[in-house]
mmCIF file with all atom_site columns, C-alpha atoms and ligand atoms in Angstrom:
data_model
loop_
_atom_site.group_PDB
_atom_site.id
_atom_site.type_symbol
_atom_site.label_atom_id
_atom_site.label_alt_id
_atom_site.label_comp_id
_atom_site.label_asym_id
_atom_site.label_entity_id
_atom_site.label_seq_id
_atom_site.pdbx_PDB_ins_code
_atom_site.Cartn_x
_atom_site.Cartn_y
_atom_site.Cartn_z
_atom_site.occupancy
_atom_site.B_iso_or_equiv
_atom_site.pdbx_formal_charge
_atom_site.auth_seq_id
_atom_site.auth_comp_id
_atom_site.auth_asym_id
_atom_site.auth_atom_id
_atom_site.pdbx_PDB_model_num
ATOM   1   C  CA  . UNK A 1 1   ? -2.161  -11.651 -12.102 1.00 54.00 ? 1   UNK A CA  1
ATOM   2   C  CA  . UNK A 1 2   ? -0.903  -8.118  -12.542 1.00 72.00 ? 2   UNK A CA  1
ATOM   3   C  CA  . UNK A 1 3   ? 0.222   -6.038  -9.571  1.00 77.00 ? 3   UNK A CA  1
ATOM   4   C  CA  . UNK A 1 4   ? -2.949  -3.996  -9.944  1.00 83.00 ? 4   UNK A CA  1
ATOM   5   C  CA  . UNK A 1 5   ? -5.071  -7.148  -9.797  1.00 84.00 ? 5   UNK A CA  1
ATOM   6   C  CA  . UNK A 1 6   ? -3.107  -8.273  -6.769  1.00 82.00 ? 6   UNK A CA  1
ATOM   7   C  CA  . UNK A 1 7   ? -3.811  -4.894  -5.157  1.00 83.00 ? 7   UNK A CA  1
ATOM   8   C  CA  . UNK A 1 8   ? -7.538  -5.252  -5.806  1.00 87.00 ? 8   UNK A CA  1
ATOM   9   C  CA  . UNK A 1 9   ? -7.523  -8.728  -4.294  1.00 90.00 ? 9   UNK A CA  1
ATOM   10  C  CA  . UNK A 1 10  ? -6.099  -7.651  -0.919  1.00 92.00 ? 10  UNK A CA  1
ATOM   11  C  CA  . UNK A 1 11  ? -8.666  -4.870  -0.373  1.00 94.00 ? 11  UNK A CA  1
ATOM   12  C  CA  . UNK A 1 12  ? -10.806 -6.082  2.561   1.00 93.00 ? 12  UNK A CA  1
ATOM   13  C  CA  . UNK A 1 13  ? -14.428 -7.053  1.921   1.00 93.00 ? 13  UNK A CA  1
ATOM   14  C  CA  . UNK A 1 14  ? -15.608 -4.366  4.349   1.00 93.00 ? 14  UNK A CA  1
ATOM   15  C  CA  . UNK A 1 15  ? -14.031 -1.683  2.174   1.00 94.00 ? 15  UNK A CA  1
ATOM   16  C  CA  . UNK A 1 16  ? -15.695 -3.134  -0.952  1.00 94.00 ? 16  UNK A CA  1
ATOM   17  C  CA  . UNK A 1 17  ? -18.999 -3.267  0.893   1.00 95.00 ? 17  UNK A CA  1
ATOM   18  C  CA  . UNK A 1 18  ? -18.823 0.359   2.028   1.00 93.00 ? 18  UNK A CA  1
ATOM   19  C  CA  . UNK A 1 19  ? -17.579 1.586   -1.341  1.00 95.00 ? 19  UNK A CA  1
ATOM   20  C  CA  . UNK A 1 20  ? -20.313 -0.171  -3.344  1.00 95.00 ? 20  UNK A CA  1
ATOM   21  C  CA  . UNK A 1 21  ? -23.109 0.601   -0.865  1.00 94.00 ? 21  UNK A CA  1
ATOM   22  C  CA  . UNK A 1 22  ? -22.239 4.267   -0.522  1.00 91.00 ? 22  UNK A CA  1
ATOM   23  C  CA  . UNK A 1 23  ? -21.849 4.521   -4.271  1.00 94.00 ? 23  UNK A CA  1
ATOM   24  C  CA  . UNK A 1 24  ? -25.169 2.920   -5.185  1.00 94.00 ? 24  UNK A CA  1
ATOM   25  C  CA  . UNK A 1 25  ? -27.338 4.160   -2.308  1.00 94.00 ? 25  UNK A CA  1
ATOM   26  C  CA  . UNK A 1 26  ? -26.086 7.723   -1.883  1.00 92.00 ? 26  UNK A CA  1
ATOM   27  C  CA  . UNK A 1 27  ? -25.570 8.442   -5.571  1.00 93.00 ? 27  UNK A CA  1
ATOM   28  C  CA  . UNK A 1 28  ? -29.033 7.076   -6.420  1.00 94.00 ? 28  UNK A CA  1
ATOM   29  C  CA  . UNK A 1 29  ? -30.729 9.013   -3.593  1.00 93.00 ? 29  UNK A CA  1
ATOM   30  C  CA  . UNK A 1 30  ? -29.010 12.201  -4.651  1.00 92.00 ? 30  UNK A CA  1
ATOM   31  C  CA  . UNK A 1 31  ? -29.759 11.648  -8.322  1.00 92.00 ? 31  UNK A CA  1
ATOM   32  C  CA  . UNK A 1 32  ? -33.412 10.759  -7.794  1.00 92.00 ? 32  UNK A CA  1
ATOM   33  C  CA  . UNK A 1 33  ? -34.441 13.189  -5.046  1.00 91.00 ? 33  UNK A CA  1
ATOM   34  C  CA  . UNK A 1 34  ? -31.934 15.940  -4.287  1.00 90.00 ? 34  UNK A CA  1
ATOM   35  C  CA  . UNK A 1 35  ? -30.639 16.964  -7.697  1.00 90.00 ? 35  UNK A CA  1
ATOM   36  C  CA  . UNK A 1 36  ? -34.025 17.639  -9.416  1.00 89.00 ? 36  UNK A CA  1
ATOM   37  C  CA  . UNK A 1 37  ? -34.961 20.108  -6.629  1.00 90.00 ? 37  UNK A CA  1
ATOM   38  C  CA  . UNK A 1 38  ? -31.622 21.956  -6.757  1.00 89.00 ? 38  UNK A CA  1
ATOM   39  C  CA  . UNK A 1 39  ? -32.043 25.438  -8.324  1.00 90.00 ? 39  UNK A CA  1
ATOM   40  C  CA  . UNK A 1 40  ? -28.821 25.134  -10.351 1.00 89.00 ? 40  UNK A CA  1
ATOM   41  C  CA  . UNK A 1 41  ? -28.317 21.417  -11.033 1.00 89.00 ? 41  UNK A CA  1
ATOM   42  C  CA  . UNK A 1 42  ? -32.066 20.868  -11.575 1.00 90.00 ? 42  UNK A CA  1
ATOM   43  C  CA  . UNK A 1 43  ? -31.810 22.772  -14.859 1.00 91.00 ? 43  UNK A CA  1
ATOM   44  C  CA  . UNK A 1 44  ? -29.134 20.441  -16.248 1.00 91.00 ? 44  UNK A CA  1
ATOM   45  C  CA  . UNK A 1 45  ? -30.172 17.704  -18.690 1.00 92.00 ? 45  UNK A CA  1
ATOM   46  C  CA  . UNK A 1 46  ? -30.839 14.384  -16.973 1.00 92.00 ? 46  UNK A CA  1
ATOM   47  C  CA  . UNK A 1 47  ? -27.755 12.690  -18.481 1.00 93.00 ? 47  UNK A CA  1
ATOM   48  C  CA  . UNK A 1 48  ? -25.575 15.581  -17.289 1.00 93.00 ? 48  UNK A CA  1
ATOM   49  C  CA  . UNK A 1 49  ? -26.896 15.182  -13.748 1.00 93.00 ? 49  UNK A CA  1
ATOM   50  C  CA  . UNK A 1 50  ? -26.295 11.453  -14.017 1.00 94.00 ? 50  UNK A CA  1
ATOM   51  C  CA  . UNK A 1 51  ? -22.647 11.880  -15.056 1.00 94.00 ? 51  UNK A CA  1
ATOM   52  C  CA  . UNK A 1 52  ? -22.071 14.521  -12.379 1.00 93.00 ? 52  UNK A CA  1
ATOM   53  C  CA  . UNK A 1 53  ? -23.490 12.535  -9.466  1.00 93.00 ? 53  UNK A CA  1
ATOM   54  C  CA  . UNK A 1 54  ? -22.199 9.089   -10.420 1.00 94.00 ? 54  UNK A CA  1
ATOM   55  C  CA  . UNK A 1 55  ? -18.788 10.489  -11.396 1.00 94.00 ? 55  UNK A CA  1
ATOM   56  C  CA  . UNK A 1 56  ? -18.471 12.315  -8.087  1.00 92.00 ? 56  UNK A CA  1
ATOM   57  C  CA  . UNK A 1 57  ? -19.378 9.253   -6.065  1.00 93.00 ? 57  UNK A CA  1
ATOM   58  C  CA  . UNK A 1 58  ? -17.026 7.102   -8.123  1.00 94.00 ? 58  UNK A CA  1
ATOM   59  C  CA  . UNK A 1 59  ? -14.212 9.254   -6.713  1.00 93.00 ? 59  UNK A CA  1
ATOM   60  C  CA  . UNK A 1 60  ? -15.535 8.712   -3.192  1.00 92.00 ? 60  UNK A CA  1
ATOM   61  C  CA  . UNK A 1 61  ? -15.826 4.944   -3.740  1.00 95.00 ? 61  UNK A CA  1
ATOM   62  C  CA  . UNK A 1 62  ? -12.269 4.889   -5.116  1.00 94.00 ? 62  UNK A CA  1
ATOM   63  C  CA  . UNK A 1 63  ? -11.065 6.733   -2.026  1.00 94.00 ? 63  UNK A CA  1
ATOM   64  C  CA  . UNK A 1 64  ? -12.697 4.177   0.287   1.00 95.00 ? 64  UNK A CA  1
ATOM   65  C  CA  . UNK A 1 65  ? -11.093 1.323   -1.669  1.00 95.00 ? 65  UNK A CA  1
ATOM   66  C  CA  . UNK A 1 66  ? -7.691  3.020   -1.437  1.00 95.00 ? 66  UNK A CA  1
ATOM   67  C  CA  . UNK A 1 67  ? -8.023  3.370   2.341   1.00 96.00 ? 67  UNK A CA  1
ATOM   68  C  CA  . UNK A 1 68  ? -8.959  -0.330  2.461   1.00 96.00 ? 68  UNK A CA  1
ATOM   69  C  CA  . UNK A 1 69  ? -5.867  -1.124  0.411   1.00 96.00 ? 69  UNK A CA  1
ATOM   70  C  CA  . UNK A 1 70  ? -3.618  0.900   2.760   1.00 96.00 ? 70  UNK A CA  1
ATOM   71  C  CA  . UNK A 1 71  ? -5.070  -1.001  5.730   1.00 96.00 ? 71  UNK A CA  1
ATOM   72  C  CA  . UNK A 1 72  ? -4.458  -4.467  4.231   1.00 95.00 ? 72  UNK A CA  1
ATOM   73  C  CA  . UNK A 1 73  ? -1.103  -3.611  2.664   1.00 94.00 ? 73  UNK A CA  1
ATOM   74  C  CA  . UNK A 1 74  ? 0.307   -2.030  5.838   1.00 94.00 ? 74  UNK A CA  1
ATOM   75  C  CA  . UNK A 1 75  ? -0.827  -5.097  7.785   1.00 92.00 ? 75  UNK A CA  1
ATOM   76  C  CA  . UNK A 1 76  ? 0.900   -7.588  5.472   1.00 88.00 ? 76  UNK A CA  1
ATOM   77  C  CA  . UNK A 1 77  ? 4.087   -5.491  5.552   1.00 89.00 ? 77  UNK A CA  1
ATOM   78  C  CA  . UNK A 1 78  ? 4.147   -5.602  9.363   1.00 86.00 ? 78  UNK A CA  1
ATOM   79  C  CA  . UNK A 1 79  ? 3.627   -1.836  9.642   1.00 91.00 ? 79  UNK A CA  1
ATOM   80  C  CA  . UNK A 1 80  ? 1.427   0.100   12.116  1.00 93.00 ? 80  UNK A CA  1
ATOM   81  C  CA  . UNK A 1 81  ? -1.698  -0.422  10.053  1.00 95.00 ? 81  UNK A CA  1
ATOM   82  C  CA  . UNK A 1 82  ? -4.227  1.211   12.401  1.00 96.00 ? 82  UNK A CA  1
ATOM   83  C  CA  . UNK A 1 83  ? -2.231  4.442   12.402  1.00 96.00 ? 83  UNK A CA  1
ATOM   84  C  CA  . UNK A 1 84  ? -1.793  4.368   8.624   1.00 96.00 ? 84  UNK A CA  1
ATOM   85  C  CA  . UNK A 1 85  ? -5.491  3.652   8.003   1.00 96.00 ? 85  UNK A CA  1
ATOM   86  C  CA  . UNK A 1 86  ? -6.449  6.669   10.143  1.00 96.00 ? 86  UNK A CA  1
ATOM   87  C  CA  . UNK A 1 87  ? -3.875  8.886   8.419   1.00 96.00 ? 87  UNK A CA  1
ATOM   88  C  CA  . UNK A 1 88  ? -5.132  7.772   4.998   1.00 96.00 ? 88  UNK A CA  1
ATOM   89  C  CA  . UNK A 1 89  ? -8.704  8.452   6.062   1.00 94.00 ? 89  UNK A CA  1
ATOM   90  C  CA  . UNK A 1 90  ? -8.352  11.813  7.792   1.00 95.00 ? 90  UNK A CA  1
ATOM   91  C  CA  . UNK A 1 91  ? -5.505  13.765  6.215   1.00 93.00 ? 91  UNK A CA  1
ATOM   92  C  CA  . UNK A 1 92  ? -7.282  15.831  3.556   1.00 90.00 ? 92  UNK A CA  1
ATOM   93  C  CA  . UNK A 1 93  ? -6.653  15.684  -0.202  1.00 89.00 ? 93  UNK A CA  1
ATOM   94  C  CA  . UNK A 1 94  ? -5.452  12.053  -0.071  1.00 92.00 ? 94  UNK A CA  1
ATOM   95  C  CA  . UNK A 1 95  ? -2.115  13.234  1.373   1.00 95.00 ? 95  UNK A CA  1
ATOM   96  C  CA  . UNK A 1 96  ? -2.177  10.408  3.957   1.00 95.00 ? 96  UNK A CA  1
ATOM   97  C  CA  . UNK A 1 97  ? -2.504  7.876   1.104   1.00 95.00 ? 97  UNK A CA  1
ATOM   98  C  CA  . UNK A 1 98  ? 0.296   9.503   -0.899  1.00 95.00 ? 98  UNK A CA  1
ATOM   99  C  CA  . UNK A 1 99  ? 2.540   9.546   2.203   1.00 96.00 ? 99  UNK A CA  1
ATOM   100 C  CA  . UNK A 1 100 ? 1.815   5.876   2.746   1.00 96.00 ? 100 UNK A CA  1
ATOM   101 C  CA  . UNK A 1 101 ? 2.976   4.921   -0.756  1.00 94.00 ? 101 UNK A CA  1
ATOM   102 C  CA  . UNK A 1 102 ? 6.169   6.970   -0.287  1.00 95.00 ? 102 UNK A CA  1
ATOM   103 C  CA  . UNK A 1 103 ? 7.017   5.696   3.200   1.00 94.00 ? 103 UNK A CA  1
ATOM   104 C  CA  . UNK A 1 104 ? 5.811   2.080   3.219   1.00 93.00 ? 104 UNK A CA  1
ATOM   105 C  CA  . UNK A 1 105 ? 8.251   -0.649  4.221   1.00 90.00 ? 105 UNK A CA  1
ATOM   106 C  CA  . UNK A 1 106 ? 9.439   -3.207  1.632   1.00 88.00 ? 106 UNK A CA  1
ATOM   107 C  CA  . UNK A 1 107 ? 7.475   -6.454  1.451   1.00 88.00 ? 107 UNK A CA  1
ATOM   108 C  CA  . UNK A 1 108 ? 8.531   -9.066  4.008   1.00 88.00 ? 108 UNK A CA  1
ATOM   109 C  CA  . UNK A 1 109 ? 10.334  -12.086 2.539   1.00 86.00 ? 109 UNK A CA  1
ATOM   110 C  CA  . UNK A 1 110 ? 9.747   -15.757 3.288   1.00 89.00 ? 110 UNK A CA  1
ATOM   111 C  CA  . UNK A 1 111 ? 12.532  -17.289 5.403   1.00 91.00 ? 111 UNK A CA  1
ATOM   112 C  CA  . UNK A 1 112 ? 14.288  -20.072 3.397   1.00 90.00 ? 112 UNK A CA  1
ATOM   113 C  CA  . UNK A 1 113 ? 14.434  -22.174 6.577   1.00 91.00 ? 113 UNK A CA  1
ATOM   114 C  CA  . UNK A 1 114 ? 10.907  -22.078 7.991   1.00 94.00 ? 114 UNK A CA  1
ATOM   115 C  CA  . UNK A 1 115 ? 8.917   -20.078 5.367   1.00 90.00 ? 115 UNK A CA  1
ATOM   116 C  CA  . UNK A 1 116 ? 7.751   -17.525 7.974   1.00 88.00 ? 116 UNK A CA  1
ATOM   117 C  CA  . UNK A 1 117 ? 7.396   -14.006 6.546   1.00 87.00 ? 117 UNK A CA  1
ATOM   118 C  CA  . UNK A 1 118 ? 10.263  -11.947 7.931   1.00 88.00 ? 118 UNK A CA  1
ATOM   119 C  CA  . UNK A 1 119 ? 10.657  -8.154  7.784   1.00 84.00 ? 119 UNK A CA  1
ATOM   120 C  CA  . UNK A 1 120 ? 13.176  -7.210  5.124   1.00 80.00 ? 120 UNK A CA  1
ATOM   121 C  CA  . UNK A 1 121 ? 16.439  -5.958  6.565   1.00 80.00 ? 121 UNK A CA  1
ATOM   122 C  CA  . UNK A 1 122 ? 16.684  -8.675  9.224   1.00 86.00 ? 122 UNK A CA  1
ATOM   123 C  CA  . UNK A 1 123 ? 19.960  -10.579 9.213   1.00 86.00 ? 123 UNK A CA  1
ATOM   124 C  CA  . UNK A 1 124 ? 18.621  -13.731 10.856  1.00 90.00 ? 124 UNK A CA  1
ATOM   125 C  CA  . UNK A 1 125 ? 15.140  -15.246 10.958  1.00 92.00 ? 125 UNK A CA  1
ATOM   126 C  CA  . UNK A 1 126 ? 13.665  -14.466 14.409  1.00 93.00 ? 126 UNK A CA  1
ATOM   127 C  CA  . UNK A 1 127 ? 11.759  -17.760 14.358  1.00 93.00 ? 127 UNK A CA  1
ATOM   128 C  CA  . UNK A 1 128 ? 14.376  -20.347 13.372  1.00 94.00 ? 128 UNK A CA  1
ATOM   129 C  CA  . UNK A 1 129 ? 17.686  -18.469 13.252  1.00 91.00 ? 129 UNK A CA  1
ATOM   130 C  CA  . UNK A 1 130 ? 18.399  -19.125 9.561   1.00 90.00 ? 130 UNK A CA  1
ATOM   131 C  CA  . UNK A 1 131 ? 20.853  -16.600 8.130   1.00 88.00 ? 131 UNK A CA  1
ATOM   132 C  CA  . UNK A 1 132 ? 19.010  -14.328 5.693   1.00 88.00 ? 132 UNK A CA  1
ATOM   133 C  CA  . UNK A 1 133 ? 21.946  -12.209 4.634   1.00 86.00 ? 133 UNK A CA  1
ATOM   134 C  CA  . UNK A 1 134 ? 25.723  -12.770 4.454   1.00 88.00 ? 134 UNK A CA  1
ATOM   135 C  CA  . UNK A 1 135 ? 27.451  -11.824 7.698   1.00 88.00 ? 135 UNK A CA  1
ATOM   136 C  CA  . UNK A 1 136 ? 30.999  -10.988 8.724   1.00 90.00 ? 136 UNK A CA  1
ATOM   137 C  CA  . UNK A 1 137 ? 32.757  -14.141 10.032  1.00 88.00 ? 137 UNK A CA  1
ATOM   138 C  CA  . UNK A 1 138 ? 34.531  -12.041 12.684  1.00 91.00 ? 138 UNK A CA  1
ATOM   139 C  CA  . UNK A 1 139 ? 31.944  -9.647  14.157  1.00 91.00 ? 139 UNK A CA  1
ATOM   140 C  CA  . UNK A 1 140 ? 28.725  -11.225 12.846  1.00 86.00 ? 140 UNK A CA  1
ATOM   141 C  CA  . UNK A 1 141 ? 27.226  -8.040  11.398  1.00 87.00 ? 141 UNK A CA  1
ATOM   142 C  CA  . UNK A 1 142 ? 25.331  -8.105  8.099   1.00 86.00 ? 142 UNK A CA  1
ATOM   143 C  CA  . UNK A 1 143 ? 27.472  -7.330  5.063   1.00 89.00 ? 143 UNK A CA  1
ATOM   144 C  CA  . UNK A 1 144 ? 26.687  -6.607  1.433   1.00 87.00 ? 144 UNK A CA  1
ATOM   145 C  CA  . UNK A 1 145 ? 27.708  -9.450  -0.935  1.00 85.00 ? 145 UNK A CA  1
ATOM   146 C  CA  . UNK A 1 146 ? 29.633  -6.935  -3.071  1.00 90.00 ? 146 UNK A CA  1
ATOM   147 C  CA  . UNK A 1 147 ? 31.912  -5.767  -0.226  1.00 90.00 ? 147 UNK A CA  1
ATOM   148 C  CA  . UNK A 1 148 ? 35.413  -7.202  0.076   1.00 91.00 ? 148 UNK A CA  1
ATOM   149 C  CA  . UNK A 1 149 ? 35.895  -6.067  3.700   1.00 92.00 ? 149 UNK A CA  1
ATOM   150 C  CA  . UNK A 1 150 ? 33.598  -5.736  6.696   1.00 93.00 ? 150 UNK A CA  1
ATOM   151 C  CA  . UNK A 1 151 ? 32.790  -2.041  7.265   1.00 92.00 ? 151 UNK A CA  1
ATOM   152 C  CA  . UNK A 1 152 ? 32.623  -2.582  11.044  1.00 92.00 ? 152 UNK A CA  1
ATOM   153 C  CA  . UNK A 1 153 ? 35.840  -4.445  11.813  1.00 93.00 ? 153 UNK A CA  1
ATOM   154 C  CA  . UNK A 1 154 ? 37.770  -4.499  8.524   1.00 93.00 ? 154 UNK A CA  1
ATOM   155 C  CA  . UNK A 1 155 ? 37.967  -8.287  8.256   1.00 92.00 ? 155 UNK A CA  1
ATOM   156 C  CA  . UNK A 1 156 ? 38.446  -9.365  4.601   1.00 91.00 ? 156 UNK A CA  1
ATOM   157 C  CA  . UNK A 1 157 ? 35.399  -11.209 3.344   1.00 87.00 ? 157 UNK A CA  1
ATOM   158 C  CA  . UNK A 1 158 ? 35.819  -14.855 2.321   1.00 80.00 ? 158 UNK A CA  1
ATOM   159 C  CA  . UNK A 1 159 ? 35.414  -15.427 -1.426  1.00 68.00 ? 159 UNK A CA  1
ATOM   160 C  CA  . UNK A 1 160 ? 32.037  -17.098 -0.943  1.00 54.00 ? 160 UNK A CA  1
ATOM   161 C  CA  . UNK A 1 161 ? 30.382  -13.830 0.100   1.00 45.00 ? 161 UNK A CA  1
ATOM   162 C  CA  . UNK A 1 162 ? 32.439  -11.518 -2.128  1.00 43.00 ? 162 UNK A CA  1
ATOM   163 C  CA  . UNK A 1 163 ? 31.177  -10.813 -5.616  1.00 46.00 ? 163 UNK A CA  1
ATOM   164 C  CA  . UNK A 1 164 ? 33.924  -11.793 -8.077  1.00 46.00 ? 164 UNK A CA  1
ATOM   165 C  CA  . UNK A 1 165 ? 31.823  -10.846 -11.120 1.00 47.00 ? 165 UNK A CA  1
ATOM   166 C  CA  . UNK A 1 166 ? 30.622  -7.449  -9.933  1.00 45.00 ? 166 UNK A CA  1
ATOM   167 C  CA  . UNK A 1 167 ? 32.181  -5.964  -13.066 1.00 44.00 ? 167 UNK A CA  1
ATOM   168 C  CA  . UNK A 1 168 ? 34.181  -3.336  -11.246 1.00 47.00 ? 168 UNK A CA  1
ATOM   169 C  CA  . UNK A 1 169 ? 37.554  -2.457  -12.817 1.00 46.00 ? 169 UNK A CA  1
ATOM   170 C  CA  . UNK A 1 170 ? 40.173  -1.833  -10.174 1.00 45.00 ? 170 UNK A CA  1
ATOM   171 C  CA  . UNK A 1 171 ? 43.075  0.555   -10.873 1.00 41.00 ? 171 UNK A CA  1
HETATM 172 ZN ZN1 . ZN  B 2 .   ? 12.981  -19.096 9.708   1.00 75.62 ? 1   ZN  B ZN1 1
HETATM 173 ZN ZN1 . ZN  B 2 .   ? 33.134  -7.554  10.887  1.00 75.62 ? 2   ZN  B ZN1 1
#
């Protein structure tokens, strides 16, 4: 499945329900009853009215689905999903949704020890204590595999955590 398909799959059913219902009911009501009586739009050809109304409500339905996506995606990333759903919904011009895609946390990773989803950036699994990232043997802080020395205490890294094939030319 593509990432887009994956995104569609996590949108909650409630969001689909609202999007489809609002789209079909409101667009049809408007098209059948309101538009023909409008002094301006009533003069348009019927197919033009159709495109206008159903196109407009397609945007609205898409917006509802996007808010649903933000809700589900923020939840699975362990973020404050209620806050993000409200921001996505109420900041005008979709700015809340755009902000969400810029600021969202990376996806949590499965712990190799107990398979629990753990927030990325953690050094140890909070559930079983498995080491998720190489650490300094002296001070225990997380280190990057490419570093040769700990940035906190200066201890040289053992060869197992250093990256011999990082391709860097020294000197
Ligand atoms: Zn674990
Ligand atoms: Zn250290």
